[in-house]
Coordinates of N, CA, C and O in Angstrom, one line a residue:
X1 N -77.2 113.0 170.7 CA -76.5 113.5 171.8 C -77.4 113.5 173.0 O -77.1 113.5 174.2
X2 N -78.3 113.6 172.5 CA -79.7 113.9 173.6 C -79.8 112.6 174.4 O -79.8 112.5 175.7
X3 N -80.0 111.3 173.4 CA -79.9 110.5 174.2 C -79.0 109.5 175.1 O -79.2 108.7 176.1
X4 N -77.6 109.9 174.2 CA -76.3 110.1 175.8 C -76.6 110.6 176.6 O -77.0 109.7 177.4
X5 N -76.9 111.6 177.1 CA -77.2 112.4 178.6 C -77.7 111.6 178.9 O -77.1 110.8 179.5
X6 N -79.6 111.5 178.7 CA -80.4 110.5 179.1 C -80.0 109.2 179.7 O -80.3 108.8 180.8
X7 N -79.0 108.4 178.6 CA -78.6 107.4 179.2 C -77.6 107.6 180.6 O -77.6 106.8 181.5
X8 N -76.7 108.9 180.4 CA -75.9 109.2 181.6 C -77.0 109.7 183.1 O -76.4 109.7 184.2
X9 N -77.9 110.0 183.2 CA -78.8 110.1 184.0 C -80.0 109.6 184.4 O -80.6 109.9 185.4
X10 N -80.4 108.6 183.4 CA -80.6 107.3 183.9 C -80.2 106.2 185.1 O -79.1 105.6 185.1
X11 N -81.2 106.2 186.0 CA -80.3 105.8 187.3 C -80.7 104.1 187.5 O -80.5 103.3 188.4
X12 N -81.4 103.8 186.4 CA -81.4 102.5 186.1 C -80.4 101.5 185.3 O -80.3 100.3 185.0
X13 N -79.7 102.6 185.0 CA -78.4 102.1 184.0 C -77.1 102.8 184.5 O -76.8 103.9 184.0
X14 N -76.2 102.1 185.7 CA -75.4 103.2 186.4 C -74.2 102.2 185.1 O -73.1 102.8 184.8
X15 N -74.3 101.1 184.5 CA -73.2 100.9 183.5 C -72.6 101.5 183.0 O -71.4 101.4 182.9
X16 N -73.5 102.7 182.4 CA -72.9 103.6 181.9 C -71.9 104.9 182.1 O -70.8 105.1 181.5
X17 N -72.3 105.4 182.8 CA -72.0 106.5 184.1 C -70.0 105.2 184.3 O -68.9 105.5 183.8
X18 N -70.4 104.3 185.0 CA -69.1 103.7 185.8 C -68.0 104.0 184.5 O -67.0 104.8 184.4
X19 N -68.5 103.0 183.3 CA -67.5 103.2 182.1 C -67.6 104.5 181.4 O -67.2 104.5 180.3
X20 N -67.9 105.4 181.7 CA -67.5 106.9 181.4 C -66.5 107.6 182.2 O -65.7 108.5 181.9
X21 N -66.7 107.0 183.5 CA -65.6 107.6 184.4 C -64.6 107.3 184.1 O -63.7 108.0 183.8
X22 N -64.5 105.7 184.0 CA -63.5 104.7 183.8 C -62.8 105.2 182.8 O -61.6 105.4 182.9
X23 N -63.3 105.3 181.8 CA -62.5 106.1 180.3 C -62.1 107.6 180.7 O -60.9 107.9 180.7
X24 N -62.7 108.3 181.0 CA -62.1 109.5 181.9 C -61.0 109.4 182.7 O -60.0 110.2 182.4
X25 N -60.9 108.6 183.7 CA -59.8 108.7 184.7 C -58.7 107.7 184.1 O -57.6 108.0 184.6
X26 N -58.8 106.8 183.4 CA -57.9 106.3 182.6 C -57.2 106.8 181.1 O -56.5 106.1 180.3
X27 N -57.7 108.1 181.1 CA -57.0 108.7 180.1 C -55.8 109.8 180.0 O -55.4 110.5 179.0
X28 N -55.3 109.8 181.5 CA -54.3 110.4 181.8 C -53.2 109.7 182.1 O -52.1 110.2 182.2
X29 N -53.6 108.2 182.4 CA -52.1 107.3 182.6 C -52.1 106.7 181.4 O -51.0 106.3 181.2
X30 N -53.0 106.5 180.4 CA -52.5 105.5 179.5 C -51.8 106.6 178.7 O -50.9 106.2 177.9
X31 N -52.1 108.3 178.7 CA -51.8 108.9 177.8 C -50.1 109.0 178.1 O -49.2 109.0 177.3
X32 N -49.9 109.2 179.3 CA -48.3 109.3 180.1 C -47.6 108.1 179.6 O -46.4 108.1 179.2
X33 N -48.4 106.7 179.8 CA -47.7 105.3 179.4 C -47.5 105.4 178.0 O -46.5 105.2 177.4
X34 N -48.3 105.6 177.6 CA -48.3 105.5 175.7 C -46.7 106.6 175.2 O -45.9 106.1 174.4
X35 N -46.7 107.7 175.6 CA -45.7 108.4 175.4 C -44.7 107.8 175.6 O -44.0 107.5 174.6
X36 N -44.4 107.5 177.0 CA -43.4 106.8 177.3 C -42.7 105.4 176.8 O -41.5 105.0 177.0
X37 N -44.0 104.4 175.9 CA -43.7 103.5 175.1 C -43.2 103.8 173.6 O -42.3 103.0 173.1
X38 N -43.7 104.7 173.0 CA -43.0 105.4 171.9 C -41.7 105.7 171.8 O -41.1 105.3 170.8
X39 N -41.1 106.4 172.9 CA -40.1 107.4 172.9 C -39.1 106.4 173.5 O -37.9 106.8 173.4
X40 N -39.4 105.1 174.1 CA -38.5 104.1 174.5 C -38.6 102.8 173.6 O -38.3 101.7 174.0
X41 N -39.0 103.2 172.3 CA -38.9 102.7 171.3 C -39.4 101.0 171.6 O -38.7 100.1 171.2
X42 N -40.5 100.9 172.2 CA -41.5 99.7 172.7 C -43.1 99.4 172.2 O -43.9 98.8 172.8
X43 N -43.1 99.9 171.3 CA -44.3 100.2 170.1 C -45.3 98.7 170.5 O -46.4 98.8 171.1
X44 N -44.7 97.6 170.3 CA -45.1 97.0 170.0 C -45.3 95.7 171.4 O -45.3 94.5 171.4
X45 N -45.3 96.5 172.3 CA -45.1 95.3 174.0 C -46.3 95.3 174.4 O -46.3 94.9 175.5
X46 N -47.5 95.5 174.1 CA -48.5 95.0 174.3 C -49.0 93.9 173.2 O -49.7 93.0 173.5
X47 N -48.6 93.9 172.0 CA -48.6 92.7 171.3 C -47.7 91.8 171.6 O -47.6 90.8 170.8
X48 N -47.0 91.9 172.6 CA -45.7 90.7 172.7 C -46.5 90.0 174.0 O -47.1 88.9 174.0
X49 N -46.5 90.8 174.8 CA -47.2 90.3 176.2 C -48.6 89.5 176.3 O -49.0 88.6 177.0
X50 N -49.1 90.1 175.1 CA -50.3 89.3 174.5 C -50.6 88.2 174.4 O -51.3 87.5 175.1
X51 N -49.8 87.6 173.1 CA -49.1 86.6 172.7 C -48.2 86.1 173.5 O -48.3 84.9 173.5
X52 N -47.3 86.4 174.3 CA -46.9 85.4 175.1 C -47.9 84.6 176.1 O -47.7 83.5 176.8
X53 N -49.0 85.3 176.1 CA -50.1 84.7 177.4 C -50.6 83.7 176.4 O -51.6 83.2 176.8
X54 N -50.2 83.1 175.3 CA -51.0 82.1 175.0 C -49.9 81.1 175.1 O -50.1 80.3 174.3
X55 N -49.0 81.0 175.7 CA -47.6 80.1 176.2 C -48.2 79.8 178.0 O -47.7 78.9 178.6
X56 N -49.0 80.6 178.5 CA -49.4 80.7 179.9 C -50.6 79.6 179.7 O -50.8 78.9 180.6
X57 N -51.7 79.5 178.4 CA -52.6 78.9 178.3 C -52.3 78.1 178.3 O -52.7 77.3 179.1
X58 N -51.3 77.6 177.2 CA -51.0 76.5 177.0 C -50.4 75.4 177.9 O -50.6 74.2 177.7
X59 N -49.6 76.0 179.1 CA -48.9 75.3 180.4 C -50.4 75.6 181.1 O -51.1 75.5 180.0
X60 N -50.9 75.8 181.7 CA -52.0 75.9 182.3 C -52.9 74.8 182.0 O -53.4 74.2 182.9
X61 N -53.2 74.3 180.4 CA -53.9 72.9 179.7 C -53.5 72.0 179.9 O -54.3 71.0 180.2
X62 N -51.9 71.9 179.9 CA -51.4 70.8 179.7 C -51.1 70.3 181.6 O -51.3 69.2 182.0
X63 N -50.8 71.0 182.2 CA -50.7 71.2 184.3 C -52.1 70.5 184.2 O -52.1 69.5 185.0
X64 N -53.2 70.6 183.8 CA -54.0 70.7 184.6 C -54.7 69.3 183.7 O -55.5 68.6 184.4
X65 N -54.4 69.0 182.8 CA -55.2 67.9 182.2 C -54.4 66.8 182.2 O -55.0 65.7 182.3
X66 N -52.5 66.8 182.2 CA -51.8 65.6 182.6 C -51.5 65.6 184.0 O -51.0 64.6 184.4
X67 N -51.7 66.9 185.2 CA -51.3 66.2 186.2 C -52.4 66.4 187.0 O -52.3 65.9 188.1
X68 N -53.8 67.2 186.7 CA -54.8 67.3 187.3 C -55.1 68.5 188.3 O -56.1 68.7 189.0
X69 N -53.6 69.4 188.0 CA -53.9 70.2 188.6 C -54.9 71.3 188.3 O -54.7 72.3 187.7
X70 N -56.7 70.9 189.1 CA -57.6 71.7 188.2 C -57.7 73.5 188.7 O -58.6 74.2 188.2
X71 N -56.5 74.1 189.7 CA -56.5 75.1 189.6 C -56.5 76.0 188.9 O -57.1 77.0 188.7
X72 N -55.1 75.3 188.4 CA -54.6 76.2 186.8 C -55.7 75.9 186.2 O -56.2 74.8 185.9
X73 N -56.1 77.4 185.7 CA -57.1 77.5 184.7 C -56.2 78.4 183.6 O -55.1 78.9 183.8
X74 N -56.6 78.5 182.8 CA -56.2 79.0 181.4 C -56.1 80.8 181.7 O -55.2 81.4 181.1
X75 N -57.2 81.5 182.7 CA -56.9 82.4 182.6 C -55.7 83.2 183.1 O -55.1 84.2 182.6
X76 N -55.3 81.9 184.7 CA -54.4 82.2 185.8 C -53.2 82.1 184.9 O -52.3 82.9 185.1
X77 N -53.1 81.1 183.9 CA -51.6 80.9 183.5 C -51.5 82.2 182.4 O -50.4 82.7 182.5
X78 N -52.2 82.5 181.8 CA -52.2 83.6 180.8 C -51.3 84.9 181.6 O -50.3 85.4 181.3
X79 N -52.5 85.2 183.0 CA -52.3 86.4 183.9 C -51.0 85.9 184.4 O -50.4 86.8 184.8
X80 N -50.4 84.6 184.6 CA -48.9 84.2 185.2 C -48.0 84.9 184.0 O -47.6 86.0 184.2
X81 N -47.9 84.4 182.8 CA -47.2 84.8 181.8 C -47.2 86.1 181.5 O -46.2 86.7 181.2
X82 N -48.3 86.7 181.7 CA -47.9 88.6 180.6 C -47.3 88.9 182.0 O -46.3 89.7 182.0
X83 N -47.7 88.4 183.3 CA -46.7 89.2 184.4 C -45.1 89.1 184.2 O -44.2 90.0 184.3
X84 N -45.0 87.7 184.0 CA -43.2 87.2 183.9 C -42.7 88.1 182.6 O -41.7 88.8 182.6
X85 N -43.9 87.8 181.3 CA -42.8 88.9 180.4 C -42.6 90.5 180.8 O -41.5 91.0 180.5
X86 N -43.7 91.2 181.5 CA -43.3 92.3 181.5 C -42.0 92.6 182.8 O -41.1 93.5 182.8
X87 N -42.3 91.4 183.6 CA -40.9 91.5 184.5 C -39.8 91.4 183.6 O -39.0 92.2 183.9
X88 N -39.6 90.7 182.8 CA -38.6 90.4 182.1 C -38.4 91.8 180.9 O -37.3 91.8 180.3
X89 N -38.9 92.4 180.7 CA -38.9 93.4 179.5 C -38.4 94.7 180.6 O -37.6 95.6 180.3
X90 N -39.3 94.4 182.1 CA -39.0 95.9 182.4 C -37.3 95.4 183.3 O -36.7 96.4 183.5
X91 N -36.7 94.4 183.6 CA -35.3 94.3 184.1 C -34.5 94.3 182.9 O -33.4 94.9 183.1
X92 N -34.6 93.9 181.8 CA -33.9 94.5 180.7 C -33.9 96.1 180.2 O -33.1 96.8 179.7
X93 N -34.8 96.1 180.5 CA -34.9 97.8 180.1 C -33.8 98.3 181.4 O -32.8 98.9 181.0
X94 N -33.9 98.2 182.6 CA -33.3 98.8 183.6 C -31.7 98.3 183.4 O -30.9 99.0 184.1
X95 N -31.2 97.2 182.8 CA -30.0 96.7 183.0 C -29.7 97.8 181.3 O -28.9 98.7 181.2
X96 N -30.7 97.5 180.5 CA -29.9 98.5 179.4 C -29.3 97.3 178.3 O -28.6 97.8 177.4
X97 N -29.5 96.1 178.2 CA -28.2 95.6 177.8 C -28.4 94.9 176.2 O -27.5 94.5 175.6
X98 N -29.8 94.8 175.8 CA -30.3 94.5 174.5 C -31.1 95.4 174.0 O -31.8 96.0 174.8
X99 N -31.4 95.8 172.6 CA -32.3 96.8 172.2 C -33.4 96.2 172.9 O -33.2 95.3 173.7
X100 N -34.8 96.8 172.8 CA -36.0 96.8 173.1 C -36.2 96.6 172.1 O -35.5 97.5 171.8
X101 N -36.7 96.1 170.9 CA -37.6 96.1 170.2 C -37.1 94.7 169.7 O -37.9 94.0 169.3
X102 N -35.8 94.3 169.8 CA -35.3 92.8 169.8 C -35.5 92.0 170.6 O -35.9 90.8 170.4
X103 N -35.3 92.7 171.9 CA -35.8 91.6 172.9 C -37.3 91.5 172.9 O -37.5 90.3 173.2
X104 N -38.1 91.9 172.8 CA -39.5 91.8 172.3 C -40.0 90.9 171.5 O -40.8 90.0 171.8
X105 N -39.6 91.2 170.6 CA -39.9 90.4 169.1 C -39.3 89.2 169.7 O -40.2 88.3 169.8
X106 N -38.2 88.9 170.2 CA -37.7 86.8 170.9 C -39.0 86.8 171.4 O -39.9 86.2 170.8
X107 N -39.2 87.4 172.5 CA -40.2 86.9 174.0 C -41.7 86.8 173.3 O -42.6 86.0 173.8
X108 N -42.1 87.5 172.1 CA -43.0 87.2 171.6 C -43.1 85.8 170.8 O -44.1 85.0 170.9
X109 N -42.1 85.5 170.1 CA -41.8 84.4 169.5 C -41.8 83.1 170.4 O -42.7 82.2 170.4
X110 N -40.5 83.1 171.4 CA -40.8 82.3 172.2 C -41.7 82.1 173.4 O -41.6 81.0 174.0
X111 N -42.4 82.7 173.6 CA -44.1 82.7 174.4 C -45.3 82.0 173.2 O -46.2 81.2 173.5
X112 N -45.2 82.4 172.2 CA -46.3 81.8 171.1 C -45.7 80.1 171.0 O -46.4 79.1 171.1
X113 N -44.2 79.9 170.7 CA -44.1 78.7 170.7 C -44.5 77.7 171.8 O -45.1 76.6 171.6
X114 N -44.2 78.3 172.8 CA -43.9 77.9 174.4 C -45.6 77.1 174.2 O -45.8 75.8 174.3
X115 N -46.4 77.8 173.9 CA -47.8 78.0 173.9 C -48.4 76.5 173.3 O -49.0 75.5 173.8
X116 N -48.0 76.9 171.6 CA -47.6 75.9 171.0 C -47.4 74.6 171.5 O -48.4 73.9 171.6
X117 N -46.4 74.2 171.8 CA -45.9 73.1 172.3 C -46.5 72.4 173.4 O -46.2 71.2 173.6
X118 N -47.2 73.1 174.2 CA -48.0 72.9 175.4 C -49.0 72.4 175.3 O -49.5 71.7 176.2
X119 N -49.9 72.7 173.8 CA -50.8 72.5 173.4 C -51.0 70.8 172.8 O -51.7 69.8 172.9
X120 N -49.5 71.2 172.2 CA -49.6 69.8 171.2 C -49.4 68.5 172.3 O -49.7 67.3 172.0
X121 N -48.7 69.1 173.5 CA -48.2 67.9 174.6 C -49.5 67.7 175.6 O -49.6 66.7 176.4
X122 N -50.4 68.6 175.5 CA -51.4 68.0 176.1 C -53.0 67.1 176.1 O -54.0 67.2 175.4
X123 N -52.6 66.2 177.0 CA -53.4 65.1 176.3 C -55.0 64.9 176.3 O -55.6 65.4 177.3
X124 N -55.6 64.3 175.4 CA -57.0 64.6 174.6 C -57.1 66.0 173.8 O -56.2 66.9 173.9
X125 N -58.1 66.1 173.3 CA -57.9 67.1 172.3 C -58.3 69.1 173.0 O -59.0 69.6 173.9
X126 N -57.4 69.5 172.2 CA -57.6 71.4 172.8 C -57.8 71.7 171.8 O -57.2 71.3 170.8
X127 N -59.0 72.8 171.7 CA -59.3 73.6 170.0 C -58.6 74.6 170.1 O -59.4 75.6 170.2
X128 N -57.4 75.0 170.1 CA -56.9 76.1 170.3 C -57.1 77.3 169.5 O -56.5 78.4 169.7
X129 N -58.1 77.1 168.6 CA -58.9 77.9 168.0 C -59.1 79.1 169.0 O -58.6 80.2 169.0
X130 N -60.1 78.4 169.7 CA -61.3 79.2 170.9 C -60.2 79.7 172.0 O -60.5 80.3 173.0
X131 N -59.0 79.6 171.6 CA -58.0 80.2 173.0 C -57.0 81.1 172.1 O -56.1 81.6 172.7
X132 N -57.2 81.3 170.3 CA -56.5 82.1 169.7 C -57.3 83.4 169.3 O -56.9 84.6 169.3
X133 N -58.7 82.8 169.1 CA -59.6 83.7 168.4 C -60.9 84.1 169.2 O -62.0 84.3 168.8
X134 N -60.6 84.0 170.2 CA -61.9 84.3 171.7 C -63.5 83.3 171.3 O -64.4 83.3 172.0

């Protein structure tokens, strides 16, 4: 314990100190969001959104290696996709009109395929290993 402190007042190491706060001040909205994903029976939308970003990698490989667009990078299309599913998760929730935990489970499915398919249509080889398993 002695040498947490140390390290927290250590002014050669403010890393520490930043991600202390950071977990501090981030432990009152995740704790509000987390409740709120429970009780709206959405357990599992961070694993969908997840997985759908490798449908964002996969269009982003295939954009950028058959038509050269070298913008799209793998992270931009990933960060494109978890935005589109959660738009799409949070206008269903607001319209009311499919369970949540159904419409989830498709968008996770069809985001992994999407992914999938992008991969296999893009030309020269992708280890999609290194874009499944970091």
């Amino acid at each position: 314990m002695l040498e947490f402190l140390n390290a927290i007042t250590n002014p050669n190491v403010p890393f520490i100190r930043y991600a202390l706060l950071a977990g501090l001040l981030s432990s009152i909205p995740f704790g509000i969001i987390g409740s709120f994903v429970v009780v709206k029976k959405m357990s599992y939308i961070a694993g969908a959104i997840s997985h759908t970003a490798l449908g964002g990698i996969g269009l982003a490989l295939y954009l950028s290696s058959a038509f050269g667009l070298q913008f799209l990078t793998p992270m931009s299309g990933a960060l494109l996709f978890a935005l589109l599913t959660g738009l799409i998760i949070s206008i269903n929730l607001a319209r009311g009109n499919e369970r949540m935990d159904t419409l989830i489970g498709v968008i996770w499915a069809v985001g992994m395929s999407i992914g999938l398919v992008f991969f296999y249509l893009t030309p020269g080889y992708v280890d999609p290993m290194s874009y499944l398993f970091g």
